[in-house]
PDB file of C-alpha atoms in Angstrom:
ATOM      1  CA  MET S   1      26.326 -81.395  13.217  1.00 47.00           C
ATOM      2  CA  HIS S   2      22.708 -80.164  12.825  1.00 50.00           C
ATOM      3  CA  SER S   3      21.821 -77.540  15.445  1.00 50.00           C
ATOM      4  CA  ILE S   4      18.425 -76.239  16.853  1.00 52.00           C
ATOM      5  CA  GLU S   5      19.159 -73.062  16.775  1.00 50.00           C
ATOM      6  CA  SER S   6      16.900 -71.439  13.696  1.00 47.00           C
ATOM      7  CA  SER S   7      19.025 -69.522  10.968  1.00 47.00           C
ATOM      8  CA  PRO S   8      19.334 -65.863  11.446  1.00 45.00           C
ATOM      9  CA  SER S   9      16.694 -63.989   9.314  1.00 47.00           C
ATOM     10  CA  THR S  10      16.320 -61.029   7.814  1.00 48.00           C
ATOM     11  CA  PRO S  11      14.841 -58.240   9.973  1.00 50.00           C
ATOM     12  CA  ALA S  12      11.032 -57.736   9.494  1.00 53.00           C
ATOM     13  CA  LYS S  13      10.231 -54.205   7.659  1.00 70.00           C
ATOM     14  CA  GLY S  14       7.509 -52.405   9.242  1.00 82.00           C
ATOM     15  CA  MET S  15       6.455 -51.671  12.669  1.00 88.00           C
ATOM     16  CA  PRO S  16       8.132 -54.014  15.410  1.00 92.00           C
ATOM     17  CA  LEU S  17       5.400 -56.705  16.761  1.00 92.00           C
ATOM     18  CA  HIS S  18       5.857 -55.053  20.137  1.00 93.00           C
ATOM     19  CA  TYR S  19       4.745 -52.003  19.596  1.00 95.00           C
ATOM     20  CA  LYS S  20       1.520 -53.468  17.524  1.00 95.00           C
ATOM     21  CA  VAL S  21       0.746 -55.562  20.351  1.00 95.00           C
ATOM     22  CA  LEU S  22       0.758 -52.716  22.725  1.00 96.00           C
ATOM     23  CA  ILE S  23      -1.237 -51.126  19.975  1.00 96.00           C
ATOM     24  CA  GLY S  24      -3.990 -53.641  19.996  1.00 95.00           C
ATOM     25  CA  PHE S  25      -4.153 -54.067  23.880  1.00 96.00           C
ATOM     26  CA  VAL S  26      -4.729 -50.352  24.041  1.00 96.00           C
ATOM     27  CA  LEU S  27      -7.499 -49.931  21.376  1.00 96.00           C
ATOM     28  CA  GLY S  28      -8.984 -53.166  22.583  1.00 95.00           C
ATOM     29  CA  THR S  29      -9.007 -51.878  26.028  1.00 95.00           C
ATOM     30  CA  ALA S  30     -10.724 -48.615  24.970  1.00 95.00           C
ATOM     31  CA  LEU S  31     -13.263 -50.007  22.890  1.00 94.00           C
ATOM     32  CA  GLY S  32     -14.160 -52.160  25.763  1.00 93.00           C
ATOM     33  CA  LEU S  33     -14.438 -50.050  27.979  1.00 93.00           C
ATOM     34  CA  ALA S  34     -16.820 -47.801  25.058  1.00 93.00           C
ATOM     35  CA  GLY S  35     -19.041 -50.600  24.992  1.00 91.00           C
ATOM     36  CA  HIS S  36     -19.698 -51.520  28.627  1.00 89.00           C
ATOM     37  CA  ALA S  37     -20.291 -47.610  29.001  1.00 88.00           C
ATOM     38  CA  TYR S  38     -22.526 -46.681  26.280  1.00 89.00           C
ATOM     39  CA  ALA S  39     -23.376 -50.018  24.919  1.00 85.00           C
ATOM     40  CA  LEU S  40     -23.862 -53.019  27.432  1.00 82.00           C
ATOM     41  CA  ASP S  41     -27.372 -54.069  26.821  1.00 83.00           C
ATOM     42  CA  ALA S  42     -26.887 -53.490  22.734  1.00 86.00           C
ATOM     43  CA  ALA S  43     -27.124 -57.458  20.926  1.00 87.00           C
ATOM     44  CA  TRP S  44     -24.939 -56.515  18.430  1.00 90.00           C
ATOM     45  CA  ILE S  45     -21.821 -56.204  20.432  1.00 89.00           C
ATOM     46  CA  HIS S  46     -22.336 -59.480  22.392  1.00 89.00           C
ATOM     47  CA  SER S  47     -23.398 -60.881  18.829  1.00 90.00           C
ATOM     48  CA  VAL S  48     -19.697 -59.854  17.940  1.00 90.00           C
ATOM     49  CA  ILE S  49     -18.284 -61.118  20.997  1.00 91.00           C
ATOM     50  CA  ASP S  50     -19.769 -64.333  20.256  1.00 91.00           C
ATOM     51  CA  TYR S  51     -19.026 -64.424  16.232  1.00 93.00           C
ATOM     52  CA  ALA S  52     -16.146 -62.760  16.049  1.00 92.00           C
ATOM     53  CA  SER S  53     -13.834 -62.049  19.096  1.00 92.00           C
ATOM     54  CA  LYS S  54     -14.131 -64.423  21.004  1.00 93.00           C
ATOM     55  CA  PRO S  55     -13.408 -66.967  19.038  1.00 94.00           C
ATOM     56  CA  PHE S  56     -10.770 -65.778  17.220  1.00 95.00           C
ATOM     57  CA  GLY S  57      -9.209 -65.026  20.735  1.00 93.00           C
ATOM     58  CA  GLN S  58      -9.300 -68.559  21.221  1.00 94.00           C
ATOM     59  CA  ILE S  59      -8.252 -69.724  17.818  1.00 95.00           C
ATOM     60  CA  PHE S  60      -5.070 -68.086  18.271  1.00 95.00           C
ATOM     61  CA  LEU S  61      -4.118 -69.843  21.517  1.00 94.00           C
ATOM     62  CA  ASN S  62      -5.020 -72.866  19.976  1.00 94.00           C
ATOM     63  CA  LEU S  63      -2.996 -72.230  17.138  1.00 94.00           C
ATOM     64  CA  LEU S  64      -0.309 -71.760  19.120  1.00 92.00           C
ATOM     65  CA  PHE S  65      -1.148 -74.820  21.636  1.00 91.00           C
ATOM     66  CA  MET S  66      -1.296 -77.105  18.931  1.00 91.00           C
ATOM     67  CA  LEU S  67       2.547 -76.514  18.558  1.00 92.00           C
ATOM     68  CA  VAL S  68       3.796 -77.220  22.169  1.00 89.00           C
ATOM     69  CA  VAL S  69       4.058 -81.177  22.448  1.00 90.00           C
ATOM     70  CA  PRO S  70       5.797 -81.004  18.879  1.00 93.00           C
ATOM     71  CA  LEU S  71       7.915 -78.412  19.883  1.00 93.00           C
ATOM     72  CA  ILE S  72       9.000 -79.844  23.201  1.00 90.00           C
ATOM     73  CA  PHE S  73       9.308 -83.107  21.795  1.00 92.00           C
ATOM     74  CA  SER S  74      11.732 -82.345  18.750  1.00 94.00           C
ATOM     75  CA  ALA S  75      13.795 -79.502  21.271  1.00 93.00           C
ATOM     76  CA  LEU S  76      14.395 -81.999  23.891  1.00 90.00           C
ATOM     77  CA  VAL S  77      15.305 -85.073  21.353  1.00 92.00           C
ATOM     78  CA  LEU S  78      17.876 -82.491  19.856  1.00 92.00           C
ATOM     79  CA  GLY S  79      19.102 -81.031  23.194  1.00 88.00           C
ATOM     80  CA  VAL S  80      19.915 -84.329  24.595  1.00 87.00           C
ATOM     81  CA  ALA S  81      20.740 -85.595  21.137  1.00 87.00           C
ATOM     82  CA  GLU S  82      23.468 -82.636  20.729  1.00 85.00           C
ATOM     83  CA  LEU S  83      25.558 -83.395  23.979  1.00 81.00           C
ATOM     84  CA  GLY S  84      26.820 -86.498  23.087  1.00 73.00           C
ATOM     85  CA  ASP S  85      27.593 -87.342  26.357  1.00 72.00           C
ATOM     86  CA  ILE S  86      25.026 -88.972  29.127  1.00 73.00           C
ATOM     87  CA  ALA S  87      27.325 -88.063  32.091  1.00 74.00           C
ATOM     88  CA  ALA S  88      26.944 -84.140  30.626  1.00 73.00           C
ATOM     89  CA  LEU S  89      23.275 -84.778  30.590  1.00 74.00           C
ATOM     90  CA  GLY S  90      22.875 -85.707  34.178  1.00 76.00           C
ATOM     91  CA  ARG S  91      24.968 -81.726  35.192  1.00 79.00           C
ATOM     92  CA  LEU S  92      23.192 -80.302  32.741  1.00 76.00           C
ATOM     93  CA  GLY S  93      19.264 -82.039  34.293  1.00 75.00           C
ATOM     94  CA  TRP S  94      20.563 -80.812  38.261  1.00 82.00           C
ATOM     95  CA  LYS S  95      21.819 -76.939  36.833  1.00 85.00           C
ATOM     96  CA  THR S  96      18.020 -76.729  34.923  1.00 79.00           C
ATOM     97  CA  LEU S  97      16.410 -78.249  38.361  1.00 77.00           C
ATOM     98  CA  THR S  98      18.231 -75.797  40.288  1.00 87.00           C
ATOM     99  CA  TYR S  99      16.886 -72.894  37.690  1.00 89.00           C
ATOM    100  CA  THR S 100      13.517 -74.227  37.275  1.00 85.00           C
ATOM    101  CA  ALA S 101      13.233 -73.972  41.070  1.00 87.00           C
ATOM    102  CA  VAL S 102      14.542 -71.060  41.788  1.00 93.00           C
ATOM    103  CA  VAL S 103      12.652 -69.037  39.185  1.00 94.00           C
ATOM    104  CA  THR S 104       9.487 -70.955  40.102  1.00 91.00           C
ATOM    105  CA  ALA S 105       9.894 -69.283  43.837  1.00 94.00           C
ATOM    106  CA  ALA S 106      10.589 -66.544  42.309  1.00 96.00           C
ATOM    107  CA  ALA S 107       7.201 -65.981  40.184  1.00 95.00           C
ATOM    108  CA  VAL S 108       5.582 -67.354  43.094  1.00 94.00           C
ATOM    109  CA  GLY S 109       6.378 -64.370  45.373  1.00 96.00           C
ATOM    110  CA  ILE S 110       6.039 -61.815  42.387  1.00 96.00           C
ATOM    111  CA  GLY S 111       2.462 -62.540  42.427  1.00 94.00           C
ATOM    112  CA  LEU S 112       1.670 -63.424  45.990  1.00 94.00           C
ATOM    113  CA  LEU S 113       3.255 -59.588  45.975  1.00 95.00           C
ATOM    114  CA  CYS S 114       1.395 -57.963  43.737  1.00 93.00           C
ATOM    115  CA  VAL S 115      -1.664 -59.714  44.645  1.00 90.00           C
ATOM    116  CA  ASN S 116      -1.147 -57.594  48.830  1.00 91.00           C
ATOM    117  CA  VAL S 117      -0.257 -54.822  47.076  1.00 91.00           C
ATOM    118  CA  LEU S 118      -2.613 -54.084  43.940  1.00 87.00           C
ATOM    119  CA  GLN S 119      -5.704 -56.431  45.450  1.00 82.00           C
ATOM    120  CA  PRO S 120      -6.873 -56.810  42.002  1.00 78.00           C
ATOM    121  CA  GLY S 121     -10.294 -56.703  42.012  1.00 72.00           C
ATOM    122  CA  LEU S 122     -11.138 -54.581  45.269  1.00 75.00           C
ATOM    123  CA  HIS S 123     -12.712 -51.703  43.223  1.00 72.00           C
ATOM    124  CA  MET S 124     -14.991 -53.708  41.031  1.00 71.00           C
ATOM    125  CA  ASP S 125     -18.746 -53.852  41.163  1.00 72.00           C
ATOM    126  CA  PRO S 126     -19.494 -56.320  44.203  1.00 75.00           C
ATOM    127  CA  ALA S 127     -22.133 -57.817  42.675  1.00 74.00           C
ATOM    128  CA  LEU S 128     -19.992 -58.653  39.888  1.00 71.00           C
ATOM    129  CA  VAL S 129     -17.011 -60.118  41.697  1.00 71.00           C
ATOM    130  CA  GLN S 130     -19.947 -62.536  43.355  1.00 75.00           C
ATOM    131  CA  LYS S 131     -21.192 -63.372  40.328  1.00 71.00           C
ATOM    132  CA  THR S 132     -17.671 -64.204  38.791  1.00 70.00           C
ATOM    133  CA  MET S 133     -16.528 -65.716  42.230  1.00 72.00           C
ATOM    134  CA  SER S 134     -19.772 -67.996  42.445  1.00 73.00           C
ATOM    135  CA  SER S 135     -19.609 -69.062  38.311  1.00 68.00           C
ATOM    136  CA  ASN S 136     -15.980 -70.902  39.161  1.00 68.00           C
ATOM    137  CA  VAL S 137     -16.308 -71.860  42.677  1.00 67.00           C
ATOM    138  CA  LEU S 138     -16.938 -76.029  41.815  1.00 71.00           C
ATOM    139  CA  LYS S 139     -13.637 -75.161  39.938  1.00 74.00           C
ATOM    140  CA  ALA S 140     -11.990 -73.692  42.541  1.00 70.00           C
ATOM    141  CA  GLY S 141     -13.046 -76.651  44.977  1.00 71.00           C
ATOM    142  CA  GLU S 142     -12.311 -79.562  42.607  1.00 72.00           C
ATOM    143  CA  ILE S 143      -8.381 -77.652  42.844  1.00 72.00           C
ATOM    144  CA  VAL S 144      -8.039 -77.790  46.009  1.00 70.00           C
ATOM    145  CA  SER S 145      -9.323 -81.659  46.264  1.00 73.00           C
ATOM    146  CA  LYS S 146      -6.634 -82.541  43.914  1.00 69.00           C
ATOM    147  CA  GLY S 147      -3.980 -80.225  45.705  1.00 68.00           C
ATOM    148  CA  ASN S 148      -5.135 -82.050  48.905  1.00 67.00           C
ATOM    149  CA  GLU S 149      -5.148 -85.515  47.396  1.00 65.00           C
ATOM    150  CA  LEU S 150      -1.100 -85.170  45.617  1.00 68.00           C
ATOM    151  CA  ARG S 151       1.729 -87.217  47.216  1.00 72.00           C
ATOM    152  CA  LEU S 152       5.098 -87.092  46.381  1.00 70.00           C
ATOM    153  CA  MET S 153       5.411 -90.520  44.984  1.00 75.00           C
ATOM    154  CA  ASP S 154       2.553 -90.363  42.502  1.00 73.00           C
ATOM    155  CA  LEU S 155       4.153 -87.204  41.469  1.00 73.00           C
ATOM    156  CA  LEU S 156       7.059 -89.370  40.724  1.00 76.00           C
ATOM    157  CA  VAL S 157       5.215 -92.501  39.170  1.00 80.00           C
ATOM    158  CA  ASN S 158       3.550 -90.222  36.662  1.00 77.00           C
ATOM    159  CA  ILE S 159       6.203 -88.743  35.301  1.00 81.00           C
ATOM    160  CA  VAL S 160       6.994 -91.788  33.358  1.00 85.00           C
ATOM    161  CA  PRO S 161       4.064 -92.219  31.409  1.00 86.00           C
ATOM    162  CA  HIS S 162       2.230 -95.554  30.424  1.00 85.00           C
ATOM    163  CA  ASN S 163       1.019 -94.811  27.248  1.00 85.00           C
ATOM    164  CA  ILE S 164       2.741 -92.000  25.259  1.00 88.00           C
ATOM    165  CA  VAL S 165      -0.019 -90.930  22.671  1.00 86.00           C
ATOM    166  CA  GLY S 166      -2.238 -90.507  25.561  1.00 85.00           C
ATOM    167  CA  ALA S 167      -0.091 -88.099  28.087  1.00 84.00           C
ATOM    168  CA  MET S 168       0.375 -86.294  24.657  1.00 85.00           C
ATOM    169  CA  GLY S 169      -3.329 -85.382  25.020  1.00 81.00           C
ATOM    170  CA  ASP S 170      -3.755 -84.553  28.258  1.00 81.00           C
ATOM    171  CA  ASP S 171      -2.247 -81.375  29.515  1.00 77.00           C
ATOM    172  CA  LYS S 172      -1.987 -82.728  33.100  1.00 77.00           C
ATOM    173  CA  GLN S 173       0.604 -85.006  31.933  1.00 80.00           C
ATOM    174  CA  LYS S 174       3.296 -82.584  30.401  1.00 81.00           C
ATOM    175  CA  LEU S 175       5.997 -83.780  32.254  1.00 83.00           C
ATOM    176  CA  GLY S 176       5.676 -87.526  30.648  1.00 87.00           C
ATOM    177  CA  ILE S 177       6.132 -86.041  27.366  1.00 88.00           C
ATOM    178  CA  VAL S 178       9.560 -84.452  28.529  1.00 87.00           C
ATOM    179  CA  PHE S 179      10.880 -88.128  30.289  1.00 87.00           C
ATOM    180  CA  PHE S 180      10.183 -89.765  26.887  1.00 90.00           C
ATOM    181  CA  ALA S 181      11.748 -87.412  24.954  1.00 90.00           C
ATOM    182  CA  LEU S 182      15.105 -87.675  27.041  1.00 88.00           C
ATOM    183  CA  MET S 183      15.013 -91.073  26.984  1.00 90.00           C
ATOM    184  CA  ILE S 184      14.590 -91.248  22.823  1.00 91.00           C
ATOM    185  CA  GLY S 185      17.472 -88.464  23.053  1.00 90.00           C
ATOM    186  CA  ILE S 186      19.432 -90.293  25.403  1.00 89.00           C
ATOM    187  CA  GLY S 187      18.904 -93.620  22.824  1.00 90.00           C
ATOM    188  CA  LEU S 188      20.237 -91.654  20.274  1.00 90.00           C
ATOM    189  CA  VAL S 189      23.007 -91.102  21.915  1.00 87.00           C
ATOM    190  CA  MET S 190      24.163 -94.405  23.105  1.00 87.00           C
ATOM    191  CA  LYS S 191      23.038 -95.971  19.365  1.00 86.00           C
ATOM    192  CA  PRO S 192      24.307 -93.830  16.336  1.00 87.00           C
ATOM    193  CA  THR S 193      23.743 -95.587  13.432  1.00 92.00           C
ATOM    194  CA  ALA S 194      22.347 -94.474  10.104  1.00 92.00           C
ATOM    195  CA  GLY S 195      18.566 -94.998  11.505  1.00 92.00           C
ATOM    196  CA  THR S 196      18.937 -92.969  14.478  1.00 91.00           C
ATOM    197  CA  ASN S 197      20.646 -90.231  12.307  1.00 92.00           C
ATOM    198  CA  ALA S 198      17.775 -89.798  10.238  1.00 95.00           C
ATOM    199  CA  PHE S 199      15.641 -90.047  12.906  1.00 94.00           C
ATOM    200  CA  LYS S 200      17.335 -86.895  14.568  1.00 93.00           C
ATOM    201  CA  ASN S 201      17.555 -84.889  11.083  1.00 94.00           C
ATOM    202  CA  ALA S 202      13.475 -85.656  10.924  1.00 95.00           C
ATOM    203  CA  MET S 203      13.271 -84.052  14.610  1.00 94.00           C
ATOM    204  CA  GLN S 204      15.528 -81.389  13.453  1.00 95.00           C
ATOM    205  CA  GLY S 205      12.989 -80.762  10.508  1.00 96.00           C
ATOM    206  CA  LEU S 206       9.954 -81.059  12.845  1.00 95.00           C
ATOM    207  CA  PHE S 207      11.863 -78.292  15.550  1.00 96.00           C
ATOM    208  CA  GLU S 208      12.025 -76.135  12.429  1.00 96.00           C
ATOM    209  CA  ILE S 209       9.258 -76.416  10.983  1.00 96.00           C
ATOM    210  CA  CYS S 210       7.422 -75.826  14.780  1.00 95.00           C
ATOM    211  CA  MET S 211       9.568 -72.356  15.087  1.00 95.00           C
ATOM    212  CA  HIS S 212       8.484 -70.799  11.012  1.00 96.00           C
ATOM    213  CA  LEU S 213       4.562 -71.742  12.107  1.00 96.00           C
ATOM    214  CA  ILE S 214       5.231 -70.176  15.382  1.00 95.00           C
ATOM    215  CA  GLY S 215       6.466 -67.082  13.836  1.00 93.00           C
ATOM    216  CA  MET S 216       3.134 -66.757  11.012  1.00 94.00           C
ATOM    217  CA  PHE S 217       0.906 -67.280  14.121  1.00 94.00           C
ATOM    218  CA  ILE S 218       2.586 -64.925  16.090  1.00 94.00           C
ATOM    219  CA  LYS S 219       2.164 -62.273  13.508  1.00 94.00           C
ATOM    220  CA  LEU S 220      -1.643 -62.179  14.935  1.00 95.00           C
ATOM    221  CA  ALA S 221      -0.781 -61.227  18.261  1.00 95.00           C
ATOM    222  CA  PRO S 222      -1.578 -58.165  18.208  1.00 95.00           C
ATOM    223  CA  TYR S 223      -5.143 -58.623  16.954  1.00 96.00           C
ATOM    224  CA  ALA S 224      -5.833 -61.572  19.654  1.00 96.00           C
ATOM    225  CA  VAL S 225      -4.617 -59.540  22.129  1.00 96.00           C
ATOM    226  CA  ALA S 226      -6.934 -55.887  21.247  1.00 95.00           C
ATOM    227  CA  CYS S 227      -9.735 -58.902  20.923  1.00 95.00           C
ATOM    228  CA  PHE S 228      -8.706 -60.336  24.931  1.00 95.00           C
ATOM    229  CA  MET S 229      -8.644 -56.843  26.340  1.00 95.00           C
ATOM    230  CA  PHE S 230     -12.114 -56.290  24.284  1.00 95.00           C
ATOM    231  CA  ASN S 231     -14.204 -58.924  25.765  1.00 93.00           C
ATOM    232  CA  LEU S 232     -12.430 -58.299  28.880  1.00 91.00           C
ATOM    233  CA  THR S 233     -13.417 -54.871  29.840  1.00 91.00           C
ATOM    234  CA  PHE S 234     -16.431 -54.820  28.043  1.00 91.00           C
ATOM    235  CA  GLN S 235     -17.487 -57.297  30.946  1.00 86.00           C
ATOM    236  CA  LEU S 236     -15.474 -55.848  33.537  1.00 82.00           C
ATOM    237  CA  GLY S 237     -15.907 -52.356  32.540  1.00 78.00           C
TER     238      GLY S 237
END
């Protein structure tokens, strides 16, 4: 029986990745603060941001985002197929739903607590705060208006995608991908044939490829974090 768990690999030699990320965080912050203090109006540093640090950070995020859909799809299909029992899927679904609700509530609570205690942006330059808020006021208004239009039945209906290819290209329809993957997994459980086993093996291969690529891309995280912090601290000071 196949398993979606990756095989254990030999520990990488050298400095652990999280230490490298921390170094990138500190280095990017220090360089950004120095640039903000001493070269805020220098043309060359804006060129570095526009043609190096900002594109590199965005490319890093895009490398990870492009694997989200195939990773979610293959992992869910394999996870359901490995259960081998539709009744077990129902029990697992309720446990997952409860866990998601509890963790989401905890995340919202932590966010509200941090905002009220730390009050981010309180000590920033008022002109910079006003500029940042004015540039995002339209987007904030759009989010509020969309939120007011949400209805429970619309959310339930939209979980079932009418076009799975369109759902894969729309960040607002990720639940549709989850539903489609669950249906495919259930189909694999209910119809065990040579053809469905071949499809299951293909999903196993897709999952392993995605995990391997993520392992490659995540090695760029220290440099991406340095770029993010450099861009942020140079702009905000």
